[in-house]
Structures are given as C-alpha cells and as structure tokens.
mmCIF file of C-alpha atoms in Angstrom:
data_model
loop_
_atom_site.group_PDB
_atom_site.id
_atom_site.type_symbol
_atom_site.label_atom_id
_atom_site.label_comp_id
_atom_site.label_asym_id
_atom_site.label_seq_id
_atom_site.Cartn_x
_atom_site.Cartn_y
_atom_site.Cartn_z
ATOM 1 C CA UNK A 1 -11.516 163.075 -111.389
ATOM 2 C CA UNK A 2 -10.232 160.337 -112.058
ATOM 3 C CA UNK A 3 -7.943 160.435 -109.263
ATOM 4 C CA UNK A 4 -4.076 160.985 -109.821
ATOM 5 C CA UNK A 5 -2.664 157.289 -109.947
ATOM 6 C CA UNK A 6 0.896 157.548 -109.043
ATOM 7 C CA UNK A 7 3.731 155.581 -111.300
ATOM 8 C CA UNK A 8 7.187 154.832 -110.794
ATOM 9 C CA UNK A 9 10.307 155.900 -112.816
ATOM 10 C CA UNK A 10 10.456 154.886 -116.680
ATOM 11 C CA UNK A 11 6.504 153.301 -116.235
ATOM 12 C CA UNK A 12 3.192 155.099 -116.417
ATOM 13 C CA UNK A 13 2.267 158.879 -116.766
ATOM 14 C CA UNK A 14 0.587 160.727 -113.596
ATOM 15 C CA UNK A 15 -2.228 160.920 -115.169
ATOM 16 C CA UNK A 16 -5.767 163.114 -113.134
ATOM 17 C CA UNK A 17 -9.117 164.217 -115.400
ATOM 18 C CA UNK A 18 -11.779 165.818 -115.070
ATOM 19 C CA UNK A 19 -15.060 166.563 -117.517
ATOM 20 C CA UNK A 20 -17.759 169.029 -116.052
ATOM 21 C CA UNK A 21 -21.132 169.481 -117.371
ATOM 22 C CA UNK A 22 -20.113 173.514 -117.374
ATOM 23 C CA UNK A 23 -23.106 175.713 -115.766
ATOM 24 C CA UNK A 24 -25.602 176.490 -118.698
ATOM 25 C CA UNK A 25 -25.708 173.826 -120.814
ATOM 26 C CA UNK A 26 -27.880 170.821 -120.159
ATOM 27 C CA UNK A 27 -25.707 167.260 -121.635
ATOM 28 C CA UNK A 28 -22.319 167.407 -121.346
ATOM 29 C CA UNK A 29 -20.788 166.492 -124.849
ATOM 30 C CA UNK A 30 -17.330 165.999 -123.656
ATOM 31 C CA UNK A 31 -15.495 162.702 -124.124
ATOM 32 C CA UNK A 32 -12.656 162.105 -122.240
ATOM 33 C CA UNK A 33 -10.354 159.142 -122.865
ATOM 34 C CA UNK A 34 -6.843 158.963 -120.140
ATOM 35 C CA UNK A 35 -5.455 155.269 -119.431
ATOM 36 C CA UNK A 36 -2.263 154.457 -121.218
ATOM 37 C CA UNK A 37 -1.206 154.488 -123.237
ATOM 38 C CA UNK A 38 -3.469 157.087 -124.813
ATOM 39 C CA UNK A 39 -5.035 159.820 -123.364
ATOM 40 C CA UNK A 40 -7.766 162.022 -125.802
ATOM 41 C CA UNK A 41 -10.596 164.436 -125.236
ATOM 42 C CA UNK A 42 -13.346 164.724 -127.555
ATOM 43 C CA UNK A 43 -15.984 167.794 -128.032
ATOM 44 C CA UNK A 44 -18.876 166.562 -129.629
ATOM 45 C CA UNK A 45 -20.938 169.225 -132.177
ATOM 46 C CA UNK A 46 -24.479 169.865 -131.938
ATOM 47 C CA UNK A 47 -26.500 170.600 -129.154
ATOM 48 C CA UNK A 48 -30.113 168.913 -130.416
ATOM 49 C CA UNK A 49 -27.483 167.100 -133.532
ATOM 50 C CA UNK A 50 -26.397 164.851 -130.551
ATOM 51 C CA UNK A 51 -22.855 165.309 -130.418
ATOM 52 C CA UNK A 52 -22.383 163.436 -126.851
ATOM 53 C CA UNK A 53 -22.892 160.620 -129.601
ATOM 54 C CA UNK A 54 -19.920 160.905 -131.155
ATOM 55 C CA UNK A 55 -17.843 161.973 -128.775
ATOM 56 C CA UNK A 56 -19.038 158.818 -127.033
ATOM 57 C CA UNK A 57 -18.633 157.069 -130.266
ATOM 58 C CA UNK A 58 -15.409 158.220 -130.887
ATOM 59 C CA UNK A 59 -13.564 157.887 -127.692
ATOM 60 C CA UNK A 60 -15.881 153.859 -127.685
ATOM 61 C CA UNK A 61 -14.018 152.840 -130.916
ATOM 62 C CA UNK A 62 -10.443 153.995 -130.367
ATOM 63 C CA UNK A 63 -10.461 152.936 -126.434
ATOM 64 C CA UNK A 64 -11.218 149.187 -128.033
ATOM 65 C CA UNK A 65 -8.388 149.936 -131.353
ATOM 66 C CA UNK A 66 -5.274 150.801 -129.371
ATOM 67 C CA UNK A 67 -4.583 147.901 -126.612
ATOM 68 C CA UNK A 68 -4.852 149.274 -122.813
ATOM 69 C CA UNK A 69 -1.046 148.690 -120.692
ATOM 70 C CA UNK A 70 1.852 149.419 -123.651
ATOM 71 C CA UNK A 71 2.650 152.092 -126.313
ATOM 72 C CA UNK A 72 0.809 151.977 -129.199
ATOM 73 C CA UNK A 73 2.782 152.297 -133.060
ATOM 74 C CA UNK A 74 2.238 156.184 -134.405
ATOM 75 C CA UNK A 75 -0.156 154.856 -137.183
ATOM 76 C CA UNK A 76 -2.273 152.803 -135.221
ATOM 77 C CA UNK A 77 -3.814 155.331 -133.086
ATOM 78 C CA UNK A 78 -3.624 157.085 -136.677
ATOM 79 C CA UNK A 79 -5.694 154.476 -137.573
ATOM 80 C CA UNK A 80 -8.275 154.096 -135.214
ATOM 81 C CA UNK A 81 -8.448 158.304 -135.419
ATOM 82 C CA UNK A 82 -10.000 157.692 -138.847
ATOM 83 C CA UNK A 83 -12.089 154.208 -138.032
ATOM 84 C CA UNK A 84 -13.878 156.631 -134.724
ATOM 85 C CA UNK A 85 -14.792 158.766 -137.902
ATOM 86 C CA UNK A 86 -15.812 156.103 -140.393
ATOM 87 C CA UNK A 87 -18.504 154.736 -137.292
ATOM 88 C CA UNK A 88 -19.805 158.330 -136.739
ATOM 89 C CA UNK A 89 -20.102 159.014 -139.808
ATOM 90 C CA UNK A 90 -22.097 155.841 -140.438
ATOM 91 C CA UNK A 91 -24.419 157.246 -137.489
ATOM 92 C CA UNK A 92 -25.591 159.443 -140.129
ATOM 93 C CA UNK A 93 -25.550 163.135 -139.888
ATOM 94 C CA UNK A 94 -28.991 163.392 -139.844
ATOM 95 C CA UNK A 95 -28.203 161.659 -136.045
ATOM 96 C CA UNK A 96 -25.346 163.263 -135.334
ATOM 97 C CA UNK A 97 -23.432 165.722 -136.304
ATOM 98 C CA UNK A 98 -19.990 165.537 -134.970
ATOM 99 C CA UNK A 99 -16.820 165.463 -132.491
ATOM 100 C CA UNK A 100 -13.669 167.701 -132.377
ATOM 101 C CA UNK A 101 -11.175 165.430 -130.983
ATOM 102 C CA UNK A 102 -7.433 165.913 -129.661
ATOM 103 C CA UNK A 103 -4.215 164.443 -127.649
ATOM 104 C CA UNK A 104 -1.536 161.904 -127.344
ATOM 105 C CA UNK A 105 -0.446 158.731 -127.418
ATOM 106 C CA UNK A 106 2.908 157.186 -126.026
ATOM 107 C CA UNK A 107 4.133 155.726 -129.553
ATOM 108 C CA UNK A 108 7.739 153.110 -129.651
ATOM 109 C CA UNK A 109 9.245 153.706 -133.331
ATOM 110 C CA UNK A 110 10.835 150.561 -135.060
ATOM 111 C CA UNK A 111 14.208 151.302 -133.215
ATOM 112 C CA UNK A 112 12.009 151.009 -129.531
ATOM 113 C CA UNK A 113 12.751 154.190 -128.917
ATOM 114 C CA UNK A 114 9.472 156.120 -127.292
ATOM 115 C CA UNK A 115 7.646 159.047 -128.733
ATOM 116 C CA UNK A 116 4.903 160.771 -127.851
ATOM 117 C CA UNK A 117 2.270 160.882 -130.956
ATOM 118 C CA UNK A 118 -0.137 163.664 -130.837
ATOM 119 C CA UNK A 119 -2.842 163.281 -132.949
ATOM 120 C CA UNK A 120 -5.617 166.743 -133.409
ATOM 121 C CA UNK A 121 -9.161 167.419 -135.522
ATOM 122 C CA UNK A 122 -10.835 170.948 -134.744
ATOM 123 C CA UNK A 123 -10.229 173.325 -132.334
ATOM 124 C CA UNK A 124 -9.525 171.472 -128.872
ATOM 125 C CA UNK A 125 -6.270 171.893 -127.764
ATOM 126 C CA UNK A 126 -2.681 170.393 -126.303
ATOM 127 C CA UNK A 127 -0.638 172.373 -124.606
ATOM 128 C CA UNK A 128 3.007 171.500 -123.052
ATOM 129 C CA UNK A 129 3.910 173.332 -119.556
ATOM 130 C CA UNK A 130 8.039 174.316 -119.188
ATOM 131 C CA UNK A 131 7.785 176.003 -115.823
ATOM 132 C CA UNK A 132 6.688 178.774 -116.957
ATOM 133 C CA UNK A 133 4.522 178.912 -119.706
ATOM 134 C CA UNK A 134 1.999 176.944 -121.950
ATOM 135 C CA UNK A 135 3.231 176.422 -125.387
ATOM 136 C CA UNK A 136 0.028 175.233 -127.274
ATOM 137 C CA UNK A 137 0.921 172.016 -129.562
ATOM 138 C CA UNK A 138 -1.554 171.883 -131.739
ATOM 139 C CA UNK A 139 -3.258 173.753 -134.670
ATOM 140 C CA UNK A 140 -6.678 175.353 -135.114
ATOM 141 C CA UNK A 141 -9.377 173.897 -137.357
ATOM 142 C CA UNK A 142 -11.505 176.885 -137.227
ATOM 143 C CA UNK A 143 -12.653 179.501 -139.602
ATOM 144 C CA UNK A 144 -10.614 181.844 -136.606
ATOM 145 C CA UNK A 145 -7.183 180.618 -137.088
ATOM 146 C CA UNK A 146 -7.412 180.808 -141.044
ATOM 147 C CA UNK A 147 -7.949 184.669 -140.409
ATOM 148 C CA UNK A 148 -5.181 185.068 -138.434
ATOM 149 C CA UNK A 149 -2.948 183.210 -140.119
ATOM 150 C CA UNK A 150 -3.920 185.148 -143.577
ATOM 151 C CA UNK A 151 -3.016 188.382 -141.691
ATOM 152 C CA UNK A 152 -6.741 189.768 -141.595
ATOM 153 C CA UNK A 153 -7.348 188.981 -137.964
ATOM 154 C CA UNK A 154 -5.778 189.591 -134.618
ATOM 155 C CA UNK A 155 -6.317 186.889 -132.040
ATOM 156 C CA UNK A 156 -7.734 189.623 -129.334
ATOM 157 C CA UNK A 157 -10.056 190.487 -132.693
ATOM 158 C CA UNK A 158 -10.242 186.575 -132.864
ATOM 159 C CA UNK A 159 -11.904 186.372 -128.731
ATOM 160 C CA UNK A 160 -14.847 188.244 -130.334
ATOM 161 C CA UNK A 161 -15.185 186.849 -133.867
ATOM 162 C CA UNK A 162 -19.289 186.024 -135.129
ATOM 163 C CA UNK A 163 -17.661 182.587 -136.047
ATOM 164 C CA UNK A 164 -15.358 181.744 -133.365
ATOM 165 C CA UNK A 165 -16.786 178.578 -132.728
ATOM 166 C CA UNK A 166 -16.962 177.677 -136.072
ATOM 167 C CA UNK A 167 -14.744 174.706 -136.952
ATOM 168 C CA UNK A 168 -12.688 173.529 -140.538
ATOM 169 C CA UNK A 169 -11.927 169.942 -139.895
ATOM 170 C CA UNK A 170 -13.972 167.484 -137.479
ATOM 171 C CA UNK A 171 -14.842 163.607 -136.847
ATOM 172 C CA UNK A 172 -17.875 162.858 -138.145
ATOM 173 C CA UNK A 173 -19.066 165.265 -141.355
ATOM 174 C CA UNK A 174 -16.964 163.593 -144.117
ATOM 175 C CA UNK A 175 -15.803 160.404 -145.185
ATOM 176 C CA UNK A 176 -12.403 161.118 -145.270
ATOM 177 C CA UNK A 177 -10.953 163.392 -142.290
ATOM 178 C CA UNK A 178 -7.861 164.798 -142.423
ATOM 179 C CA UNK A 179 -6.223 163.960 -139.029
ATOM 180 C CA UNK A 180 -2.478 166.736 -137.814
ATOM 181 C CA UNK A 181 -0.035 164.522 -136.761
ATOM 182 C CA UNK A 182 3.207 165.219 -135.237
ATOM 183 C CA UNK A 183 5.363 162.962 -132.943
ATOM 184 C CA UNK A 184 7.459 164.667 -129.908
ATOM 185 C CA UNK A 185 10.184 162.740 -127.730
ATOM 186 C CA UNK A 186 9.291 161.364 -124.341
ATOM 187 C CA UNK A 187 11.559 162.215 -121.810
ATOM 188 C CA UNK A 188 10.998 162.481 -117.729
ATOM 189 C CA UNK A 189 9.690 165.564 -116.734
ATOM 190 C CA UNK A 190 7.034 166.599 -119.114
ATOM 191 C CA UNK A 191 4.119 168.233 -118.804
ATOM 192 C CA UNK A 192 0.912 168.111 -121.425
ATOM 193 C CA UNK A 193 -2.579 169.726 -120.369
ATOM 194 C CA UNK A 194 -4.914 168.580 -122.924
ATOM 195 C CA UNK A 195 -8.336 170.006 -123.391
ATOM 196 C CA UNK A 196 -11.363 170.503 -125.170
ATOM 197 C CA UNK A 197 -12.743 174.481 -125.943
ATOM 198 C CA UNK A 198 -14.603 175.058 -122.169
ATOM 199 C CA UNK A 199 -11.690 175.367 -120.655
ATOM 200 C CA UNK A 200 -9.874 177.841 -123.607
ATOM 201 C CA UNK A 201 -12.404 180.145 -124.032
ATOM 202 C CA UNK A 202 -13.096 180.897 -120.431
ATOM 203 C CA UNK A 203 -9.850 181.397 -119.544
ATOM 204 C CA UNK A 204 -6.701 183.449 -121.755
ATOM 205 C CA UNK A 205 -3.875 181.716 -121.519
ATOM 206 C CA UNK A 206 -2.266 183.759 -118.950
ATOM 207 C CA UNK A 207 -4.869 182.646 -116.416
ATOM 208 C CA UNK A 208 -4.202 178.919 -116.968
ATOM 209 C CA UNK A 209 -0.348 179.294 -117.071
ATOM 210 C CA UNK A 210 -0.456 181.412 -113.047
ATOM 211 C CA UNK A 211 -3.252 178.036 -112.402
ATOM 212 C CA UNK A 212 -0.430 175.690 -113.351
ATOM 213 C CA UNK A 213 2.466 177.782 -111.578
ATOM 214 C CA UNK A 214 0.196 177.655 -108.621
ATOM 215 C CA UNK A 215 0.301 174.841 -108.055
ATOM 216 C CA UNK A 216 3.832 173.716 -109.521
ATOM 217 C CA UNK A 217 4.802 171.153 -106.266
ATOM 218 C CA UNK A 218 0.832 169.691 -105.526
ATOM 219 C CA UNK A 219 -0.220 166.424 -106.053
ATOM 220 C CA UNK A 220 -0.986 166.268 -110.137
ATOM 221 C CA UNK A 221 -4.440 165.677 -109.097
ATOM 222 C CA UNK A 222 -5.556 168.818 -108.575
ATOM 223 C CA UNK A 223 -4.625 170.378 -111.666
ATOM 224 C CA UNK A 224 -7.221 169.058 -113.822
ATOM 225 C CA UNK A 225 -9.327 170.435 -111.010
ATOM 226 C CA UNK A 226 -7.720 173.553 -110.957
ATOM 227 C CA UNK A 227 -8.220 174.903 -113.567
ATOM 228 C CA UNK A 228 -11.649 173.172 -114.664
ATOM 229 C CA UNK A 229 -12.856 175.084 -111.603
ATOM 230 C CA UNK A 230 -11.314 177.923 -113.116
ATOM 231 C CA UNK A 231 -13.643 178.021 -116.172
ATOM 232 C CA UNK A 232 -16.304 177.505 -114.323
ATOM 233 C CA UNK A 233 -15.697 180.240 -111.951
ATOM 234 C CA UNK A 234 -15.086 182.405 -114.566
ATOM 235 C CA UNK A 235 -18.573 181.515 -116.646
ATOM 236 C CA UNK A 236 -18.898 177.579 -116.904
ATOM 237 C CA UNK A 237 -20.980 178.535 -120.352
ATOM 238 C CA UNK A 238 -19.777 175.744 -122.332
ATOM 239 C CA UNK A 239 -18.685 171.445 -120.634
ATOM 240 C CA UNK A 240 -15.323 171.670 -120.100
ATOM 241 C CA UNK A 241 -12.888 168.732 -120.314
ATOM 242 C CA UNK A 242 -9.392 168.650 -118.775
ATOM 243 C CA UNK A 243 -6.696 165.628 -119.074
ATOM 244 C CA UNK A 244 -2.580 166.749 -117.707
ATOM 245 C CA UNK A 245 -0.337 164.217 -117.530
ATOM 246 C CA UNK A 246 2.487 163.995 -116.466
ATOM 247 C CA UNK A 247 6.201 161.716 -117.207
ATOM 248 C CA UNK A 248 8.093 160.304 -114.319
ATOM 249 C CA UNK A 249 11.664 161.219 -113.831
ATOM 250 C CA UNK A 250 12.838 163.882 -110.555
ATOM 251 C CA UNK A 251 11.220 163.921 -107.139
ATOM 252 C CA UNK A 252 7.381 164.663 -106.437
ATOM 253 C CA UNK A 253 7.947 168.586 -105.657
ATOM 254 C CA UNK A 254 9.433 169.443 -108.371
ATOM 255 C CA UNK A 255 7.896 167.181 -111.317
ATOM 256 C CA UNK A 256 5.425 169.361 -112.276
ATOM 257 C CA UNK A 257 6.652 172.738 -113.910
ATOM 258 C CA UNK A 258 9.795 170.817 -115.705
ATOM 259 C CA UNK A 259 9.145 170.197 -118.706
ATOM 260 C CA UNK A 260 9.133 171.401 -122.935
ATOM 261 C CA UNK A 261 8.650 173.390 -124.967
ATOM 262 C CA UNK A 262 10.350 171.988 -127.908
ATOM 263 C CA UNK A 263 7.701 172.251 -130.617
ATOM 264 C CA UNK A 264 6.947 168.441 -132.672
ATOM 265 C CA UNK A 265 7.361 167.387 -135.502
ATOM 266 C CA UNK A 266 4.456 167.389 -137.699
ATOM 267 C CA UNK A 267 4.473 163.966 -138.969
ATOM 268 C CA UNK A 268 4.634 164.381 -143.216
ATOM 269 C CA UNK A 269 5.612 160.925 -144.617
ATOM 270 C CA UNK A 270 6.468 159.294 -141.684
ATOM 271 C CA UNK A 271 3.168 157.470 -141.919
ATOM 272 C CA UNK A 272 2.024 154.998 -144.387
ATOM 273 C CA UNK A 273 -0.216 156.303 -147.477
ATOM 274 C CA UNK A 274 -3.710 157.145 -147.065
ATOM 275 C CA UNK A 275 -2.623 157.098 -142.996
ATOM 276 C CA UNK A 276 -2.515 160.892 -141.404
#
C-alpha cells in the first residue's frame, strides 16, 4: 500500500492505494498509477496472453505522457490513453491480449478552472462517495451491461450470467479504441473509489458502502486497505486493486464521506476531433 499523503487545502488530493494478487491467481495482472494529477487502474486480460504486460505498458505510457505535479488538459489525458492503446496493440495479439483502464485526472480548462477528467475503457470502475452511497460514474463495456441496457437482463441476473466476464472494449486488441470521457467539477470534500473488477465482483455495492461508512473519519489510507481486505476475505478469486482519492477541505474527521453525488457530464464535442 502507498502511505496516504496529507496535503494542505487546495493542494494535491489525499490518496491511498492497494493492489493485491488475490487468493487464486499466480500473477497480478493489475497495474496502478496514483500520483498527482492522474489516478488510474488497469486490469490486464488473458492469463497466458500476458495481461500483466498489457496493463503495465498502458500505465507506463500514460505515466511518461502526463507531467507530474500540475493539472493536465483533458485532451492530454485522452491522447495518452490512445498512445497507450497503440503501444499495447504494437506488442501483437499473439503476445498480449489487452487491458481495461479506468480512472481520473485533475484537469484545468482554458479559463483556469479545475475539474476531473474521468476516462474508461472496459469494466473497471470509478465511484463517487456521497457520505451515504457510492455512485458508479463509469459505464461498463461488457456483454452483460449491454443486455441490462436492452432490458434483457437484470443486474442480479448479470452476476450469474456465463458471459459476465466478457468485455466489449479494451486497450490493445484493435488499432483504435473508443474512450469514454466525462468531466466533473473539482471541489473540496470529494471522495472517489477507483477499482478493478476483482473488487466489485467479490463485494456487493451495499458491502462497499458499509465499509466506506464504517471508516468515515479514519485516516484515508485505511479505506483502500479495508475494501481490498474485504474482497480477499470474500474469496479473492481475482487480482484486486483500489485507489481512494479525497480532495482537501474540511477537518480530517469529516473529509471522508462529504463527496458529491453529482453525475459527470460526458464529453462529446469538447475535445478535438479524433480524441475520445
């Protein structure tokens, strides 16, 4: 786990990270990037197809593309995701299969206003914490999600569906990738969870909410540990990774659990053509 960093108001968010092999897998195919201004989880696919290489390559390319220590432009983070896709694709399908990618970056508009740029490819997820509920901000790219949206499957049925692990979008398999992008205002007192599906497939939403509520007021570092430990205790059948991000503002005792339930707005015409 990366120890949480305590930051002054209006500075870098407080961040905690945990990634774990799990109880069953022999290789951790998850990779994480958690340094200002970008926080990402990549969940590699494929076992023998070296999902660990795909996820690690994705994170390394984005890490190199986004300067540390200052907010980035929304277009820059999306361009970095496309560059990562090109790098993984260049490795060849016979070597690696691909990876999911989800997370967020602190961005700044042309007017100087800070916001979150949220990106997603695959079925890893970003949630916001309102103090009472976790709201999923990303949309899964999966067969079961398409069936749910078509009204052919309920969320409960999706958990038992034989294609519940089949995703419809990933970094690497194709020369081009479609990236979901949203903008969310950056304000004090926000809390977010970024995680791989090794967490969400072990823990129902209500259980994750209970853990967040139980740790309100704790040092933020305990939250990433707590949710990952709970997933391991529930079986740990996959690699599991979690990043908890909290923006400054408010007392330490109240910071966790004062986030927003506001859904982000999706970027459509905001970015230059060909990006996103």
